[in-house]
mmCIF file of C-alpha atoms in Angstrom:
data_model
loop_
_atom_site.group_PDB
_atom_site.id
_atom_site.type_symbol
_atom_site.label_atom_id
_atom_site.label_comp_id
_atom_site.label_asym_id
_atom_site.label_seq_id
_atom_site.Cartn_x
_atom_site.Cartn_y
_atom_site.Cartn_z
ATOM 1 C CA UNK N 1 0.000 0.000 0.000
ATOM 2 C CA UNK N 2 1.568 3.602 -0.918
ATOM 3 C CA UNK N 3 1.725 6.166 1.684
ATOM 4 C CA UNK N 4 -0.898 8.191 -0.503
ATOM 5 C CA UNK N 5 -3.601 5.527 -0.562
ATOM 6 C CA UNK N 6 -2.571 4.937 3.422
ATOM 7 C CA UNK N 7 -3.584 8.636 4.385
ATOM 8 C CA UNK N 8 -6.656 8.697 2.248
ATOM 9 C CA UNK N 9 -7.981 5.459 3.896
ATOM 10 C CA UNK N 10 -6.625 7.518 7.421
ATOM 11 C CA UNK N 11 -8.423 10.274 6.507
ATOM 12 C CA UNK N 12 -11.775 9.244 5.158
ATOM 13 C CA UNK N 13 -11.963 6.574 8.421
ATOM 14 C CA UNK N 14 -11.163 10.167 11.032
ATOM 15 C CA UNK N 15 -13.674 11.785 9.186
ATOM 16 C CA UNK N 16 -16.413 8.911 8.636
ATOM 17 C CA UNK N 17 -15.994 8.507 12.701
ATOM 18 C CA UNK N 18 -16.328 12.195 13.719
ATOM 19 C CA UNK N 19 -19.447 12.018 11.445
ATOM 20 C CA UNK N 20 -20.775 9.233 13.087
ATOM 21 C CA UNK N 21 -20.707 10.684 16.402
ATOM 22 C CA UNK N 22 -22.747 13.635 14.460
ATOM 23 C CA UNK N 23 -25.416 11.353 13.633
ATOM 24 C CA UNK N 24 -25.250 9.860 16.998
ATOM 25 C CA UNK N 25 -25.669 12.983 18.286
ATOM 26 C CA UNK N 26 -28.451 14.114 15.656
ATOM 27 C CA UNK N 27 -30.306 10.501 16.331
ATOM 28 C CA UNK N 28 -30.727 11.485 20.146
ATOM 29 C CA UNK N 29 -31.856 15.322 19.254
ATOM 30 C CA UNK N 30 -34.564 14.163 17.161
ATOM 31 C CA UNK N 31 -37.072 12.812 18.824
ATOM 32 C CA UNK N 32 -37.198 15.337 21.441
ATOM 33 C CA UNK N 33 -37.177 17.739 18.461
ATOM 34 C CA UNK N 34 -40.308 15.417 17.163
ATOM 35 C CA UNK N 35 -42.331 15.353 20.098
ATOM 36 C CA UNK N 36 -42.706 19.084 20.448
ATOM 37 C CA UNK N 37 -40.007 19.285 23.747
ATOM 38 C CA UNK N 38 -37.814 21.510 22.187
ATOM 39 C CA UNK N 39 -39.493 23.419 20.633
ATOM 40 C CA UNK N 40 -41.825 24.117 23.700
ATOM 41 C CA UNK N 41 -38.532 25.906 25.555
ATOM 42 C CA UNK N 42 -38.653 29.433 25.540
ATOM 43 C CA UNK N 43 -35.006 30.185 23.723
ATOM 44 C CA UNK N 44 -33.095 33.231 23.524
ATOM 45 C CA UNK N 45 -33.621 35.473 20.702
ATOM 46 C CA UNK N 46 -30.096 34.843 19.461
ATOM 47 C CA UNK N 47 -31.347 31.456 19.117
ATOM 48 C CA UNK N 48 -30.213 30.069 14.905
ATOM 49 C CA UNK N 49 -32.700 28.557 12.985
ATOM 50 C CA UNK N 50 -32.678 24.614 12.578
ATOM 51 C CA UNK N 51 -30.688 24.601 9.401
ATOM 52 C CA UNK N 52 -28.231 26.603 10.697
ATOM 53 C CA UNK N 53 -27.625 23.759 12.999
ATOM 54 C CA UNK N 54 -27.953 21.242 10.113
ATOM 55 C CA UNK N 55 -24.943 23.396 8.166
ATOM 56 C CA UNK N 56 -22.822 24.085 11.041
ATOM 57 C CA UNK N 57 -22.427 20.464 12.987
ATOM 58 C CA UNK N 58 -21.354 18.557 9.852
ATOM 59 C CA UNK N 59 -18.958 20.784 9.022
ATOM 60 C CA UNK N 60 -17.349 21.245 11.821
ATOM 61 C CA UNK N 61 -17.085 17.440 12.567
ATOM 62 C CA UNK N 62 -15.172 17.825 8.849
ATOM 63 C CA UNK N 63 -13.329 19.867 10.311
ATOM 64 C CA UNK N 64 -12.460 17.543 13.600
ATOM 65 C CA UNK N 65 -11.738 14.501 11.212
ATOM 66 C CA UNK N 66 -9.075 16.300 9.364
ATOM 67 C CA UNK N 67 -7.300 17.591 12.845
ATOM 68 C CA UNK N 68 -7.437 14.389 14.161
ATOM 69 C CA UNK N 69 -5.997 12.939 11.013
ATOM 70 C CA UNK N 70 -2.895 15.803 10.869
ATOM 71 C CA UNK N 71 -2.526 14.506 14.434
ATOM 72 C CA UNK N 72 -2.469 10.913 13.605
ATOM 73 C CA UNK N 73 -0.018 11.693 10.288
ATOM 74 C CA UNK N 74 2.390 12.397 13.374
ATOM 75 C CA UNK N 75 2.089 9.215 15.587
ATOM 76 C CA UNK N 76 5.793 8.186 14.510
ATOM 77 C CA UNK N 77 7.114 11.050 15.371
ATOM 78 C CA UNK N 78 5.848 12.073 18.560
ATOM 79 C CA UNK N 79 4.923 10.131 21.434
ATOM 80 C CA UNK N 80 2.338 12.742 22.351
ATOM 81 C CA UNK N 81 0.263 11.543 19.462
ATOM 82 C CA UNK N 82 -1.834 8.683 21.590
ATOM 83 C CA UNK N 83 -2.708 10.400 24.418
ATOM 84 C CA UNK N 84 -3.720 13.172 22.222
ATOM 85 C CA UNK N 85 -6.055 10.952 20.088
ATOM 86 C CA UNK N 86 -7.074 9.091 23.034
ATOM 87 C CA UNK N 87 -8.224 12.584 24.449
ATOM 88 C CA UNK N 88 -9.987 13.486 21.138
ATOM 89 C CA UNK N 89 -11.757 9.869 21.539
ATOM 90 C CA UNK N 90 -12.996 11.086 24.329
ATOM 91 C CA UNK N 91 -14.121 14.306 23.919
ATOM 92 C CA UNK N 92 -16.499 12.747 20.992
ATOM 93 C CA UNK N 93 -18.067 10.569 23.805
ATOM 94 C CA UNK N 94 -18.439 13.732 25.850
ATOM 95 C CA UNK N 95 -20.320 15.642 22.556
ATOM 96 C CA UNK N 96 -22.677 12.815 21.907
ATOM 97 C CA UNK N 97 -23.228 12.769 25.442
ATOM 98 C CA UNK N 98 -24.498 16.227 25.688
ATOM 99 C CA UNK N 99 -27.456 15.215 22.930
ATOM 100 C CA UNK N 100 -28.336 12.038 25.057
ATOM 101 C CA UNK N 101 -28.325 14.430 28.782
ATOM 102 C CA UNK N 102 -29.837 17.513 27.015
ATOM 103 C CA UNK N 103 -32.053 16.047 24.106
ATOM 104 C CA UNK N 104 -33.189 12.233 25.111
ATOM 105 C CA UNK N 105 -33.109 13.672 29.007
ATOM 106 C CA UNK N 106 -34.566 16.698 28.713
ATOM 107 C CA UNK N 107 -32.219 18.228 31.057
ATOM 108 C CA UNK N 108 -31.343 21.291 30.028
ATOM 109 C CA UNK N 109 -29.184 21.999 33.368
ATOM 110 C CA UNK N 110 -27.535 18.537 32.823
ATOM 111 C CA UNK N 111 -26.852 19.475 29.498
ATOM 112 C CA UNK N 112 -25.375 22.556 30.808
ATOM 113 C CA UNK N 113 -23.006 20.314 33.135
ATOM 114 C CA UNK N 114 -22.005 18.105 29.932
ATOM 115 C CA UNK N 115 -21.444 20.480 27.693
ATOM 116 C CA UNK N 116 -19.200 22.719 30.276
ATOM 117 C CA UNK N 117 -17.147 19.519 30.303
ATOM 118 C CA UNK N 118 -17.041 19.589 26.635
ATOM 119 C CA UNK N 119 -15.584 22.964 26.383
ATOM 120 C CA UNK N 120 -12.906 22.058 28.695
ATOM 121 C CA UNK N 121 -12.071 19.098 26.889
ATOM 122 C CA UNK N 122 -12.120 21.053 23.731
ATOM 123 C CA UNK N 123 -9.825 23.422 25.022
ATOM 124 C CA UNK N 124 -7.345 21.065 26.185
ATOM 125 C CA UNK N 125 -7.545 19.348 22.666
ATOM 126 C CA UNK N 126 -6.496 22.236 21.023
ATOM 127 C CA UNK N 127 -3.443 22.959 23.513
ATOM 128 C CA UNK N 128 -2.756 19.274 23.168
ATOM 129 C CA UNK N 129 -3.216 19.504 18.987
ATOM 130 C CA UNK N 130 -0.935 22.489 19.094
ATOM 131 C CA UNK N 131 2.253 20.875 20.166
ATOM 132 C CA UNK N 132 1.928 18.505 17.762
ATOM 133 C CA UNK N 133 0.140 20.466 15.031
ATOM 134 C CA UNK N 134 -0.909 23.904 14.934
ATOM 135 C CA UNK N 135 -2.919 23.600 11.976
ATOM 136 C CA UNK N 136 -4.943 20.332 13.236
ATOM 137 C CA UNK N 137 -5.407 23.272 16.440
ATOM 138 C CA UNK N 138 -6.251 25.401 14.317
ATOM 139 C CA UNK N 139 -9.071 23.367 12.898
ATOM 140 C CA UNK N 140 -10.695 23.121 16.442
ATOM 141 C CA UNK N 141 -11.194 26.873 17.121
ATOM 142 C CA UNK N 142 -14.010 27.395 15.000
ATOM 143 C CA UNK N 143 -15.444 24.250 17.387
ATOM 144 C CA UNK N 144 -14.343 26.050 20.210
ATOM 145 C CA UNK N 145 -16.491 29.173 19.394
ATOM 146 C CA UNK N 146 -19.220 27.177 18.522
ATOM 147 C CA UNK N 147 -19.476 25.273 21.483
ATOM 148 C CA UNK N 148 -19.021 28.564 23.462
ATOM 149 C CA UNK N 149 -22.129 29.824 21.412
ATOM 150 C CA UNK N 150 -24.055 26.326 22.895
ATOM 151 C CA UNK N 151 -23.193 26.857 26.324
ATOM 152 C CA UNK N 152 -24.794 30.570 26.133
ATOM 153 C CA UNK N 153 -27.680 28.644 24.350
ATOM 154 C CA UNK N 154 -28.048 25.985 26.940
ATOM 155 C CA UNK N 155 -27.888 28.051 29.946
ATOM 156 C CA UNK N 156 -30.044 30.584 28.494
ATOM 157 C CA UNK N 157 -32.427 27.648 27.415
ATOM 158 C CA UNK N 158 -32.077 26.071 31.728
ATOM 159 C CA UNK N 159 -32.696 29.709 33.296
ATOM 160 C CA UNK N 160 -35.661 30.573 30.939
ATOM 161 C CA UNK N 161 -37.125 27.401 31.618
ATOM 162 C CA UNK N 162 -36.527 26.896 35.409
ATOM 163 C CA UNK N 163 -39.598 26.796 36.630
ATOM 164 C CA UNK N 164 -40.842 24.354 33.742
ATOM 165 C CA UNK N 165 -37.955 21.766 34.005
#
């Protein structure tokens, strides 16, 4: 097998995983989405419109398959390649776990818990990332933000609906 062919299989199988946790993810939003839950919550006004949603995730778990597979390019190299990918295994656990606590729970304060854990993962992922790559880092930022965005949306989403939950 050529190198080439190597990182393209390595590439499309980082990228077909971080969309699987996606639809993971998606598969545990839905029916609460279905069943009128969600969209019973009072939301902030800064609240996007579903297909925003449907536009943003996907591409951003693009963009978490390529970092990971930058990452993995380096794993002779650089011992700090495992841990880092174990790490990013993880924090893909911890996203889909945020659906299943906020969405499939209806817990929008659990959520809140989850996702704060996600942010903090995130964050270490991309100081983690940087020492190895600073592009696959890179990559994560726009993750970072959007995450950041979620947590405002979540806890705005918990307080509004306190004395419903």
């Amino acid at each position: 097998m050529t190198a080439r062919l190597r990182d393209l299989i390595a590439l499309s199988i980082a990228i077909v995983a971080c969309q699987a946790a996606g639809v993971a993810g998606s598969r545990l939003t839905r029916p609460s989405i279905a069943d009128g839950w969600y969209g019973s919550l009072a939301k902030p006004a800064l609240t996007p419109p579903p297909l925003a949603f449907a536009i943003v995730w996907p591409t951003l778990f693009l963009l978490m398959g390529i970092a990971a597979f930058r990452v993995w390019k380096r794993c002779d190299r650089d011992a700090a390649v495992r841990p880092a990918l174990a790490l990013f295994t993880l924090h893909l656990l911890v996203n889909v776990a945020w659906s299943a606590v906020f969405f499939a729970a209806k817990s929008p304060w659990g959520g809140l818990a989850v996702i704060a854990l996600l942010a903090t993962t995130i964050a270490v992922l991309i100081v983690r990332f940087g020492r190895i790559d600073r592009i696959a880092a890179w990559l994560l930022v726009p993750y970072a933000f959007w995450v950041a965005f979620a947590i405002y949306l979540n806890a705005s989403i918990a307080w509004a609906n306190y004395a419903t939950l």
